[in-house]
Short mmCIF file of C-alpha atoms and ligand atoms in Angstrom, two decimals:
data_model
loop_
_atom_site.label_atom_id
_atom_site.label_comp_id
_atom_site.label_asym_id
_atom_site.label_seq_id
_atom_site.Cartn_x
_atom_site.Cartn_y
_atom_site.Cartn_z
CA MET U 91 10.39 -19.87 0.23
CA ARG U 92 7.14 -20.89 1.93
CA ASP U 93 5.67 -24.07 0.49
CA SER U 94 2.33 -22.43 0.14
CA CYS U 95 1.13 -18.93 0.73
CA GLN U 96 -1.82 -18.24 2.94
CA GLN U 97 -3.19 -15.00 4.28
CA PHE U 98 -1.39 -13.11 7.04
CA ILE U 99 -4.10 -11.52 9.15
CA ASP U 100 -3.92 -10.17 12.71
CA GLY U 101 -0.39 -11.50 13.20
CA GLN U 102 -1.16 -15.06 12.08
CA TRP U 103 -0.89 -17.06 8.87
CA ARG U 104 -4.26 -18.59 8.20
CA ALA U 105 -5.91 -20.60 5.48
CA SER U 106 -8.74 -19.11 3.49
CA ASP U 107 -12.08 -20.82 3.43
CA GLY U 108 -13.41 -21.19 -0.05
CA GLY U 109 -10.62 -19.26 -1.81
CA ARG U 110 -9.24 -20.31 -5.20
CA ASP U 111 -5.74 -21.59 -5.90
CA LEU U 112 -3.82 -19.56 -8.49
CA ASP U 113 -0.83 -20.94 -10.41
CA VAL U 114 2.53 -19.31 -9.71
CA VAL U 115 4.77 -19.84 -12.74
CA ASP U 116 8.53 -19.91 -13.31
CA PRO U 117 8.76 -17.85 -16.54
CA TYR U 118 11.99 -19.52 -17.64
CA ARG U 119 11.00 -23.17 -17.16
CA GLU U 120 7.34 -22.42 -17.91
CA THR U 121 6.32 -24.64 -15.02
CA VAL U 122 4.00 -24.10 -12.06
CA ILE U 123 6.21 -23.69 -9.00
CA ALA U 124 3.53 -23.08 -6.41
CA LYS U 125 -0.17 -22.80 -5.88
CA LEU U 126 -1.22 -19.49 -4.43
CA PRO U 127 -4.23 -19.95 -2.14
CA ALA U 128 -5.99 -16.72 -2.95
CA GLY U 129 -8.04 -15.08 -0.26
CA ASN U 130 -11.57 -13.80 -0.60
CA ALA U 131 -13.62 -10.77 0.40
CA ARG U 132 -14.06 -12.17 3.92
CA ASP U 133 -10.28 -12.25 4.36
CA VAL U 134 -10.08 -8.63 3.24
CA ASP U 135 -12.79 -7.76 5.72
CA GLU U 136 -10.97 -9.49 8.57
CA ALA U 137 -7.66 -7.93 7.57
CA VAL U 138 -9.23 -4.46 7.57
CA ARG U 139 -10.85 -5.12 10.94
CA ALA U 140 -7.49 -6.26 12.40
CA ALA U 141 -5.78 -3.17 10.99
CA ARG U 142 -8.44 -0.86 12.43
CA GLU U 143 -8.13 -2.48 15.85
CA ALA U 144 -4.34 -2.14 15.77
CA LEU U 145 -4.40 1.48 14.62
CA PRO U 146 -4.97 3.40 17.91
CA ALA U 147 -1.97 1.83 19.65
CA TRP U 148 0.31 1.87 16.60
CA ARG U 149 -0.27 5.53 15.82
CA ARG U 150 0.37 6.46 19.45
CA LEU U 151 3.68 4.64 19.52
CA SER U 152 6.70 6.95 19.26
CA GLY U 153 8.44 7.32 15.91
CA GLU U 154 11.52 5.95 17.67
CA ALA U 155 9.70 2.69 18.45
CA ARG U 156 8.20 2.39 14.98
CA GLY U 157 11.68 3.00 13.57
CA ARG U 158 12.97 -0.01 15.50
CA TYR U 159 10.39 -2.27 13.85
CA LEU U 160 11.37 -0.86 10.43
CA GLU U 161 15.01 -1.68 11.16
CA GLY U 162 13.80 -5.17 12.11
CA LEU U 163 12.14 -5.56 8.72
CA ALA U 164 15.35 -4.42 7.01
CA ASP U 165 17.45 -6.84 9.09
CA GLY U 166 15.05 -9.67 8.31
CA LEU U 167 15.40 -9.06 4.58
CA ALA U 168 19.19 -8.85 4.92
CA GLU U 169 19.27 -12.22 6.72
CA ARG U 170 17.23 -13.80 3.92
CA HIS U 171 19.13 -12.00 1.13
CA ALA U 172 20.47 -14.97 -0.85
CA ALA U 173 17.24 -16.97 -0.66
CA LEU U 174 15.17 -13.95 -1.67
CA CYS U 175 17.33 -13.31 -4.74
CA GLN U 176 16.77 -16.90 -5.84
CA THR U 177 13.03 -16.61 -5.27
CA ILE U 178 12.74 -13.33 -7.18
CA SER U 179 14.68 -14.71 -10.15
CA LEU U 180 12.79 -18.00 -10.12
CA ASN U 181 9.34 -16.42 -9.89
CA GLY U 182 9.95 -13.19 -11.85
CA GLY U 183 12.57 -14.14 -14.45
CA LYS U 184 15.02 -11.40 -13.42
CA PRO U 185 18.73 -12.16 -13.76
CA LEU U 186 20.23 -12.71 -10.29
CA ALA U 187 22.18 -9.41 -10.31
CA GLU U 188 18.93 -7.50 -10.81
CA SER U 189 17.19 -9.47 -8.06
CA GLN U 190 20.00 -8.39 -5.75
CA LEU U 191 19.14 -4.78 -6.52
CA ASP U 192 15.51 -5.47 -5.65
CA VAL U 193 16.50 -6.80 -2.22
CA ASP U 194 19.22 -4.19 -1.57
CA ASP U 195 17.00 -1.27 -2.52
CA ALA U 196 14.16 -2.61 -0.37
CA ILE U 197 16.50 -2.89 2.64
CA ALA U 198 17.78 0.66 2.06
CA CYS U 199 14.19 1.90 1.89
CA TYR U 200 13.18 0.33 5.24
CA ARG U 201 16.31 1.79 6.88
CA TYR U 202 15.68 5.24 5.39
CA TYR U 203 12.11 5.37 6.71
CA ALA U 204 13.29 4.01 10.07
CA ASP U 205 15.35 7.20 10.23
CA LEU U 206 12.47 9.44 9.18
CA ALA U 207 10.22 7.76 11.77
CA ARG U 208 12.75 8.57 14.49
CA GLN U 209 13.01 12.18 13.29
CA LEU U 210 9.24 12.50 13.39
CA ASP U 211 9.14 12.67 17.20
CA ALA U 212 11.04 15.98 17.23
CA ARG U 213 8.89 17.38 14.42
CA GLN U 214 5.54 16.80 16.16
CA GLY U 215 4.25 20.17 17.35
CA GLU U 216 6.80 22.19 15.39
CA PRO U 217 5.87 25.87 14.96
CA SER U 218 4.66 26.83 11.51
CA ALA U 219 7.24 28.49 9.29
CA GLN U 220 4.55 31.03 8.32
CA PRO U 221 4.13 33.24 11.40
CA VAL U 222 0.80 34.97 11.99
CA ALA U 223 0.59 37.99 14.31
CA GLY U 224 -1.13 37.06 17.58
CA VAL U 225 -1.59 33.38 16.69
CA GLN U 226 0.60 30.45 17.55
CA ILE U 227 0.39 27.62 14.96
CA ARG U 228 1.75 24.19 15.75
CA ARG U 229 2.00 21.41 13.17
CA TYR U 230 1.39 17.71 13.85
CA PHE U 231 1.78 14.87 11.39
CA ASP U 232 -0.97 12.31 11.93
CA PRO U 233 -1.19 9.00 10.05
CA VAL U 234 -3.79 8.77 7.28
CA GLY U 235 -5.21 5.64 8.98
CA VAL U 236 -5.62 2.16 7.48
CA VAL U 237 -4.10 1.91 4.03
CA GLY U 238 -4.56 -0.61 1.22
CA LEU U 239 -1.36 -1.24 -0.71
CA ILE U 240 -1.47 -2.89 -4.14
CA THR U 241 1.74 -3.69 -6.00
CA PRO U 242 2.78 -5.14 -9.37
CA TRP U 243 5.22 -7.91 -10.26
CA ASN U 244 8.23 -6.13 -11.76
CA PHE U 245 10.11 -5.22 -8.55
CA PRO U 246 8.29 -7.23 -5.89
CA LEU U 247 10.24 -6.19 -2.79
CA VAL U 248 11.03 -2.64 -3.86
CA THR U 249 7.51 -1.62 -4.85
CA ALA U 250 6.27 -3.13 -1.57
CA ALA U 251 8.97 -1.34 0.47
CA TRP U 252 8.21 2.03 -1.15
CA LYS U 253 4.70 1.75 0.32
CA ILE U 254 5.04 -0.37 3.47
CA ALA U 255 8.04 1.49 4.94
CA PRO U 256 6.64 5.06 4.82
CA ALA U 257 3.15 3.85 5.81
CA LEU U 258 4.48 2.17 8.97
CA ALA U 259 6.78 5.12 9.69
CA ALA U 260 3.81 7.47 9.53
CA GLY U 261 1.80 5.30 11.96
CA CYS U 262 -0.60 3.74 9.44
CA CYS U 263 -1.78 0.13 9.58
CA ILE U 264 -1.69 -1.89 6.40
CA VAL U 265 -3.57 -4.36 4.27
CA PHE U 266 -1.12 -5.34 1.54
CA LYS U 267 -1.98 -7.19 -1.67
CA PRO U 268 1.08 -8.31 -3.63
CA SER U 269 0.87 -9.18 -7.32
CA GLU U 270 -0.55 -12.61 -8.03
CA VAL U 271 2.04 -12.99 -10.83
CA VAL U 272 5.11 -12.74 -8.55
CA PRO U 273 3.76 -13.29 -5.02
CA MET U 274 6.49 -15.54 -3.60
CA PRO U 275 9.12 -12.99 -2.46
CA GLU U 276 6.63 -10.77 -0.65
CA GLN U 277 5.50 -13.53 1.70
CA ALA U 278 8.82 -13.03 3.49
CA ILE U 279 7.69 -9.58 4.64
CA ALA U 280 4.87 -11.11 6.68
CA ASP U 281 7.20 -13.85 7.95
CA ILE U 282 9.60 -11.18 9.16
CA ALA U 283 6.81 -9.10 10.69
CA GLN U 284 5.85 -12.19 12.70
CA ALA U 285 9.47 -12.94 13.63
CA ILE U 286 10.12 -9.42 14.96
CA ASP U 287 6.82 -9.35 16.87
CA LEU U 288 5.38 -6.46 14.95
CA PRO U 289 2.16 -5.79 16.87
CA ARG U 290 -0.76 -7.87 15.58
CA GLY U 291 -2.84 -6.30 12.85
CA VAL U 292 -0.34 -3.58 11.96
CA LEU U 293 0.63 -5.36 8.74
CA ASN U 294 -1.76 -7.76 7.04
CA LEU U 295 -1.16 -9.51 3.72
CA VAL U 296 -3.93 -10.94 1.58
CA ASN U 297 -3.04 -12.90 -1.55
CA GLY U 298 -5.07 -12.92 -4.71
CA ASP U 299 -5.71 -11.31 -8.06
CA GLY U 300 -7.20 -7.94 -8.96
CA ARG U 301 -10.72 -9.16 -9.41
CA GLY U 302 -10.81 -11.20 -6.21
CA ILE U 303 -8.81 -9.15 -3.72
CA GLY U 304 -7.81 -5.89 -5.42
CA GLU U 305 -11.42 -4.88 -5.94
CA ALA U 306 -12.53 -5.96 -2.46
CA LEU U 307 -9.70 -3.92 -0.97
CA THR U 308 -10.31 -0.75 -2.99
CA GLN U 309 -14.05 -0.93 -2.32
CA HIS U 310 -13.69 -1.47 1.42
CA THR U 311 -14.88 1.60 3.29
CA GLY U 312 -12.65 0.69 6.25
CA ILE U 313 -9.68 1.65 4.07
CA ASP U 314 -8.70 5.33 4.32
CA LYS U 315 -6.24 5.36 1.44
CA ILE U 316 -5.20 3.19 -1.49
CA SER U 317 -1.67 3.32 -2.82
CA PHE U 318 -1.45 1.54 -6.15
CA THR U 319 1.35 0.77 -8.59
CA GLY U 320 0.41 -0.87 -11.88
CA SER U 321 -1.23 -0.29 -15.22
CA ASN U 322 -3.16 2.79 -16.32
CA PRO U 323 -6.52 1.05 -16.84
CA THR U 324 -6.38 -0.45 -13.33
CA GLY U 325 -5.21 2.88 -11.93
CA GLU U 326 -8.28 4.55 -13.40
CA THR U 327 -10.52 1.89 -11.85
CA VAL U 328 -8.87 2.30 -8.44
CA MET U 329 -9.35 6.06 -8.59
CA ARG U 330 -12.99 5.73 -9.62
CA VAL U 331 -13.75 3.25 -6.82
CA ALA U 332 -11.90 5.36 -4.23
CA ALA U 333 -14.20 8.28 -5.07
CA THR U 334 -16.91 6.49 -3.04
CA GLY U 335 -16.42 7.77 0.47
CA ILE U 336 -13.83 10.35 -0.74
CA ARG U 337 -10.86 8.13 -0.04
CA ASN U 338 -7.30 9.21 -0.71
CA VAL U 339 -5.26 7.64 -3.55
CA SER U 340 -1.65 7.59 -4.73
CA LEU U 341 -1.05 6.16 -8.19
CA GLU U 342 2.25 5.13 -9.76
CA LEU U 343 1.39 4.14 -13.31
CA GLY U 344 3.08 3.76 -16.65
CA GLY U 345 5.71 5.61 -18.57
CA LYS U 346 7.19 6.12 -22.01
CA SER U 347 10.37 7.83 -20.98
CA PRO U 348 12.79 9.50 -23.38
CA ILE U 349 16.59 9.33 -23.39
CA ILE U 350 18.27 12.20 -25.26
CA VAL U 351 21.82 11.81 -26.60
CA THR U 352 23.48 15.01 -27.86
CA GLU U 353 26.23 15.14 -30.49
CA ASP U 354 28.98 15.89 -27.94
CA ALA U 355 28.15 12.84 -25.80
CA ASP U 356 30.66 10.09 -25.18
CA ILE U 357 29.21 7.36 -27.40
CA ALA U 358 30.48 4.47 -25.26
CA GLN U 359 28.87 6.00 -22.16
CA ALA U 360 25.69 6.81 -24.07
CA ALA U 361 25.42 3.25 -25.39
CA SER U 362 25.80 1.84 -21.89
CA LEU U 363 23.17 4.20 -20.42
CA VAL U 364 20.75 3.51 -23.28
CA MET U 365 21.20 -0.26 -22.85
CA ASN U 366 20.59 -0.19 -19.10
CA GLY U 367 17.65 2.16 -19.57
CA ILE U 368 15.69 -0.26 -21.75
CA PHE U 369 17.04 -3.78 -21.35
CA ALA U 370 17.35 -3.97 -17.54
CA ASN U 371 14.58 -6.27 -16.30
CA ALA U 372 13.83 -6.93 -20.00
CA GLY U 373 12.29 -3.48 -20.27
CA GLN U 374 9.67 -4.21 -17.60
CA ILE U 375 10.34 -1.02 -15.65
CA CYS U 376 7.93 1.89 -15.37
CA SER U 377 10.81 4.32 -15.96
CA ALA U 378 12.33 2.37 -18.89
CA THR U 379 13.78 4.87 -21.36
CA SER U 380 12.05 3.30 -24.34
CA ARG U 381 12.26 6.36 -26.65
CA LEU U 382 15.78 7.20 -27.82
CA LEU U 383 16.32 10.67 -29.27
CA VAL U 384 19.80 10.90 -30.75
CA HIS U 385 21.42 13.85 -32.50
CA GLN U 386 21.62 13.16 -36.23
CA ALA U 387 25.41 13.73 -36.27
CA VAL U 388 26.09 10.72 -34.01
CA ALA U 389 23.06 8.52 -34.71
CA GLU U 390 24.87 5.95 -36.90
CA ASP U 391 27.74 5.62 -34.40
CA LEU U 392 25.30 5.09 -31.55
CA TYR U 393 23.19 2.55 -33.45
CA ALA U 394 26.39 0.61 -34.29
CA ALA U 395 27.48 0.63 -30.64
CA LEU U 396 24.00 -0.45 -29.50
CA SER U 397 23.97 -3.28 -32.03
CA ARG U 398 27.23 -4.62 -30.57
CA HIS U 399 25.83 -4.39 -27.04
CA ILE U 400 22.58 -6.09 -28.04
CA ASP U 401 24.60 -8.88 -29.66
CA ALA U 402 26.45 -9.35 -26.38
CA LEU U 403 23.28 -9.78 -24.26
CA VAL U 404 23.09 -13.28 -22.85
CA MET U 405 19.55 -14.68 -22.79
CA GLY U 406 19.06 -17.69 -20.56
CA ASP U 407 18.28 -19.04 -17.13
CA PRO U 408 17.82 -16.11 -14.71
CA LEU U 409 19.48 -18.25 -12.02
CA ASP U 410 22.64 -18.53 -14.15
CA GLU U 411 25.05 -15.72 -13.21
CA ALA U 412 26.04 -15.32 -16.88
CA THR U 413 22.50 -14.33 -17.95
CA THR U 414 21.98 -10.63 -18.64
CA LEU U 415 18.52 -10.75 -20.25
CA GLY U 416 15.84 -12.93 -18.71
CA PRO U 417 12.43 -13.95 -20.02
CA LEU U 418 9.40 -11.71 -19.63
CA VAL U 419 7.45 -12.31 -16.47
CA SER U 420 4.54 -14.20 -18.00
CA ASP U 421 3.08 -15.62 -21.17
CA LYS U 422 0.55 -12.77 -21.02
CA GLN U 423 3.30 -10.15 -20.98
CA ARG U 424 5.12 -11.87 -23.85
CA THR U 425 1.90 -11.87 -25.87
CA THR U 426 1.48 -8.13 -25.18
CA VAL U 427 5.00 -7.36 -26.41
CA ASP U 428 4.66 -9.67 -29.43
CA ARG U 429 1.52 -7.76 -30.35
CA TYR U 430 3.55 -4.55 -30.48
CA LEU U 431 6.14 -6.26 -32.70
CA ALA U 432 3.27 -7.18 -35.04
CA PHE U 433 2.12 -3.52 -35.05
CA ALA U 434 5.71 -2.59 -35.96
CA LYS U 435 5.54 -4.85 -39.01
CA ASP U 436 2.19 -3.35 -40.03
CA GLU U 437 3.61 0.15 -39.60
CA GLY U 438 6.71 -0.73 -41.64
CA LEU U 439 9.15 0.15 -38.83
CA ILE U 440 12.83 -0.48 -39.55
CA PRO U 441 14.64 -2.69 -37.02
CA VAL U 442 18.33 -1.99 -36.54
CA ARG U 443 18.56 -5.39 -34.93
CA GLU U 444 15.99 -7.75 -36.32
CA ALA U 445 14.42 -10.07 -33.80
CA SER U 446 15.29 -12.93 -36.15
CA HIS U 447 19.02 -12.10 -35.81
CA ARG U 448 18.97 -13.37 -32.27
CA GLU U 449 18.29 -16.89 -31.31
CA ILE U 450 15.75 -16.95 -28.51
CA PRO U 451 16.11 -19.74 -25.96
CA ARG U 452 13.66 -22.53 -26.72
CA GLN U 453 12.11 -22.40 -23.29
CA GLY U 454 10.97 -19.35 -21.41
CA PHE U 455 8.79 -16.34 -22.22
CA PHE U 456 11.55 -14.58 -24.17
CA VAL U 457 11.25 -11.73 -26.63
CA ALA U 458 14.36 -10.83 -28.62
CA PRO U 459 15.83 -7.42 -27.77
CA THR U 460 14.84 -5.10 -30.59
CA LEU U 461 15.83 -1.61 -31.73
CA PHE U 462 13.74 0.29 -34.27
CA ARG U 463 15.15 3.42 -35.92
CA ASP U 464 13.43 6.43 -37.54
CA VAL U 465 10.21 5.66 -35.69
CA PRO U 466 7.48 8.21 -36.55
CA VAL U 467 6.02 10.08 -33.59
CA GLU U 468 2.56 8.79 -34.55
CA SER U 469 3.65 5.14 -34.23
CA ARG U 470 1.93 3.14 -31.51
CA LEU U 471 5.35 1.85 -30.53
CA TRP U 472 6.59 5.42 -30.01
CA ARG U 473 3.57 6.50 -27.97
CA GLU U 474 2.44 3.50 -25.91
CA GLU U 475 4.09 1.70 -23.01
CA ILE U 476 5.27 -1.69 -24.30
CA PHE U 477 6.92 -3.00 -21.10
CA GLY U 478 9.38 -5.22 -22.92
CA PRO U 479 12.88 -5.13 -24.47
CA VAL U 480 11.89 -2.90 -27.38
CA LEU U 481 13.67 0.39 -28.03
CA CYS U 482 12.35 2.98 -30.49
CA ALA U 483 14.76 5.60 -31.83
CA ARG U 484 14.59 8.74 -33.91
CA GLN U 485 16.99 11.57 -34.70
CA PHE U 486 16.91 15.27 -33.91
CA ALA U 487 18.74 18.35 -35.18
CA SER U 488 18.54 20.75 -32.20
CA ASP U 489 18.10 20.59 -28.43
CA ASP U 490 14.79 22.44 -28.74
CA GLU U 491 13.49 19.81 -31.13
CA ALA U 492 14.66 17.02 -28.79
CA VAL U 493 12.85 18.59 -25.83
CA ALA U 494 9.65 19.17 -27.81
CA VAL U 495 9.53 15.58 -29.10
CA ALA U 496 10.46 14.17 -25.67
CA ASN U 497 7.65 16.14 -24.00
CA ASP U 498 5.11 15.13 -26.64
CA SER U 499 3.88 12.16 -24.61
CA ASP U 500 0.93 11.20 -22.45
CA TYR U 501 3.40 10.26 -19.71
CA GLY U 502 5.76 12.22 -17.49
CA LEU U 503 7.52 9.78 -15.18
CA ALA U 504 11.23 9.93 -16.07
CA ALA U 505 13.83 10.98 -18.63
CA SER U 506 17.58 10.73 -19.26
CA VAL U 507 20.01 13.10 -20.92
CA VAL U 508 23.47 12.08 -22.11
CA SER U 509 25.64 15.01 -23.10
CA GLY U 510 29.29 16.04 -23.17
CA GLY U 511 28.68 19.09 -21.01
CA HIS U 512 26.95 19.07 -17.66
CA GLU U 513 25.48 22.55 -18.17
CA ARG U 514 23.92 21.57 -21.45
CA ALA U 515 22.50 18.40 -19.93
CA SER U 516 21.03 20.41 -17.03
CA ALA U 517 19.53 22.98 -19.38
CA ILE U 518 17.79 20.24 -21.35
CA ALA U 519 16.63 18.57 -18.11
CA ARG U 520 15.19 21.87 -16.93
CA HIS U 521 12.76 21.88 -19.86
CA LEU U 522 11.69 18.23 -19.74
CA THR U 523 8.39 17.34 -18.09
CA ALA U 524 9.18 14.35 -15.88
CA GLY U 525 9.41 13.53 -12.18
CA SER U 526 12.92 12.03 -12.27
CA ILE U 527 15.62 13.01 -14.75
CA TRP U 528 19.07 11.45 -14.94
CA THR U 529 21.89 13.38 -16.61
CA ASN U 530 24.96 11.31 -17.55
CA ILE U 531 24.11 8.72 -14.91
CA ASP U 532 22.25 5.41 -14.73
CA GLN U 533 18.69 5.24 -13.43
CA VAL U 534 19.41 5.51 -9.71
CA ALA U 535 16.39 5.59 -7.38
CA PRO U 536 17.73 6.17 -3.85
CA PRO U 537 15.13 6.24 -1.08
CA GLN U 538 16.06 9.87 -0.32
CA ALA U 539 14.80 11.10 -3.72
CA ALA U 540 11.07 11.38 -4.43
CA TRP U 541 9.68 9.18 -7.19
CA GLY U 542 6.61 9.68 -9.36
CA GLY U 543 5.38 11.61 -12.32
CA GLY U 544 2.74 13.79 -13.83
CA LYS U 545 0.29 13.41 -16.70
CA LYS U 546 -0.84 9.76 -17.06
CA SER U 547 2.12 8.51 -15.03
CA GLY U 548 0.17 8.96 -11.85
CA ILE U 549 -0.65 11.08 -8.85
CA GLY U 550 1.64 11.78 -5.91
CA ARG U 551 5.20 10.87 -5.01
CA GLU U 552 6.79 7.88 -3.30
CA LEU U 553 10.19 7.90 -1.54
CA GLY U 554 11.88 10.87 0.10
CA PRO U 555 10.07 13.01 2.69
CA GLU U 556 7.22 13.32 0.16
CA GLY U 557 6.77 9.54 0.33
CA LEU U 558 6.21 9.83 4.09
CA ALA U 559 3.88 12.81 3.66
CA ALA U 560 1.75 10.63 1.37
CA TYR U 561 0.74 8.63 4.48
CA GLN U 562 0.23 11.64 6.76
CA GLU U 563 -2.52 14.13 7.42
CA LEU U 564 -1.23 17.54 8.46
CA LYS U 565 -2.92 18.80 11.61
CA GLN U 566 -2.48 22.42 12.68
CA VAL U 567 -3.29 23.44 16.24
CA MET U 568 -3.83 27.17 16.72
CA ALA U 569 -3.84 29.14 19.96
CA PRO U 570 -3.29 32.71 21.14
CA ALA U 571 0.38 33.61 20.63
CA ASP U 572 1.08 34.07 24.36
CA THR U 573 0.05 30.52 25.38
O1 LIG C 761 -1.04 -4.73 -14.31
P1 LIG C 761 -2.29 -4.54 -13.34
P2 LIG C 761 -0.57 -6.03 -15.13
C1 LIG C 761 1.89 -1.89 -16.89
C2 LIG C 761 2.67 -2.50 -18.03
C3 LIG C 761 2.08 -3.87 -18.17
C4 LIG C 761 0.63 -3.59 -17.85
C5 LIG C 761 -0.20 -4.77 -17.37
O2 LIG C 761 2.45 -1.75 -19.20
O3 LIG C 761 2.22 -4.38 -19.47
O4 LIG C 761 0.69 -2.63 -16.82
O5 LIG C 761 0.39 -5.36 -16.22
C6 LIG C 761 -3.89 -5.49 -9.19
N1 LIG C 761 -8.56 -3.41 -8.47
N2 LIG C 761 2.57 -2.00 -15.61
O6 LIG C 761 -1.72 -6.68 -15.84
O7 LIG C 761 -3.44 -5.35 -13.80
C7 LIG C 761 -3.14 -6.72 -9.64
O8 LIG C 761 -3.62 -7.87 -8.98
C8 LIG C 761 -7.49 -3.41 -7.67
C9 LIG C 761 3.28 -0.83 -15.17
O9 LIG C 761 0.19 -6.90 -14.22
O10 LIG C 761 -2.47 -3.08 -13.20
C10 LIG C 761 -1.70 -6.34 -9.30
O11 LIG C 761 -1.49 -6.55 -7.92
N3 LIG C 761 -6.31 -4.01 -8.00
C11 LIG C 761 3.57 -0.90 -13.70
C12 LIG C 761 -1.67 -4.84 -9.61
O12 LIG C 761 -3.04 -4.41 -9.59
C13 LIG C 761 -6.23 -4.62 -9.19
C14 LIG C 761 4.06 -2.23 -13.24
C15 LIG C 761 -1.09 -4.50 -10.98
O13 LIG C 761 -1.79 -5.19 -11.97
C16 LIG C 761 -7.33 -4.65 -10.08
C17 LIG C 761 3.27 -3.32 -13.76
C18 LIG C 761 -8.54 -4.00 -9.68
N4 LIG C 761 -9.61 -3.95 -10.46
C19 LIG C 761 2.59 -3.18 -14.94
N5 LIG C 761 -6.94 -5.31 -11.20
C20 LIG C 761 4.51 0.18 -13.21
N6 LIG C 761 3.97 1.38 -12.98
O14 LIG C 761 5.67 -0.06 -12.98
C21 LIG C 761 -5.65 -5.70 -11.02
N7 LIG C 761 -5.22 -5.30 -9.80
#
């Protein structure tokens, strides 16, 4: 880990003049582990200028060459694997096994887009698949330009990789603002960029919070596109600000994803999938399946199995390999989740596992894992993203009812179906409104498969070929057919 973060601009780490220091906190020990020297609007300005200067050469480079740099970023992360896992767990409160996923998935993402970058060379100038008599149409995939990337704290390396890798593959130059809550792991990306001699200005990193740096970045007219992952209110602000100058946006926002368990499901498998869907990363996942819809015939069996699993969760030091449920990322996030538990009391919700049944570690921003049953669809806990280890359940009598209740949500990011028969699971999935649906499988998010959702879950897709297209402008060159 770097002792102190600075700003990485034009290929160099440099100190900010007049920036503020922000506390970086270990959410388990509740101690300040670093001071983050936040940048200021001047740093953003210089980072944008460096990115604009680097753009002409970077976009002209072959996809093959850009792919080599992306492999270099992946190799750099792989070399730092163990240290990064420690840093992610220390700064973010994730159990070590989950931090490993963050690093592994980020590496896989850089390698995947290295491949797509290489394939891009052969695709430039491809004939259109829609022939027009007498006209030859050739398609080119140009980079969008200079992009501002803003990420949250819940998967620091993965959310960064989902943006940085396709942006570089497409030929864009970057100004990246990591979350101020978990900024330590992301500094490695700039270190690696420097170590592999990524051309100056192609990737710039400016530290700071939303007010200081996020706003300066979204407002900067030298930025052609903003890609943002975070909360809905901030997403709305980003979109509003990007309207000035008609700048492009991609938004990956919240979710309130359902998991449907039918009466023919294997209860042991269902319990495991439900547990992973809501308690991984202490529920701080945009795709967390926080609404359980279980067929009334097997509801009691499933609740009993879930209670046993919840009992077996080990809350403790994220750096201890035995820990399976870490603290929430911050005191602020714990307060948010506690507020929802207070709403639950006011609403008279029935906990299957009472928070008081579990002893919470004395230190750390912990919230006890909680399961509410028979939650009315009007409940705030059923409708709003909580982003904590809180599962709301209700029963259904038919698949049609399950689908209707699942789709009755402001969000449309993800969903899960657990069923005895694959055809039945697929039929239910076919009628759900969500970007990613898992049937009888954990929440896998391979780089090959597009990620994103409709309704208030955002705009656009990350990952897959669509994730690359998000950083490209399609250019069509037309000529007489005989040329
Ligand atoms: O998000 P913010 P927070 C949801 C989740 C959580 C809630 C709040 O429900 O409880 O959001 O989390 C930057 N202009 N998600 O407060 O504020 C900020 O510095 C530009 C879901 O952490 O949206 C950080 O880098 N940028 C989500 C990033 O936006 C601004 C993951 C996210 O912060 C800005 C995280 C501004 N005006 C939280 N204000 C998911 N989709 O997975 C802040 N930022």
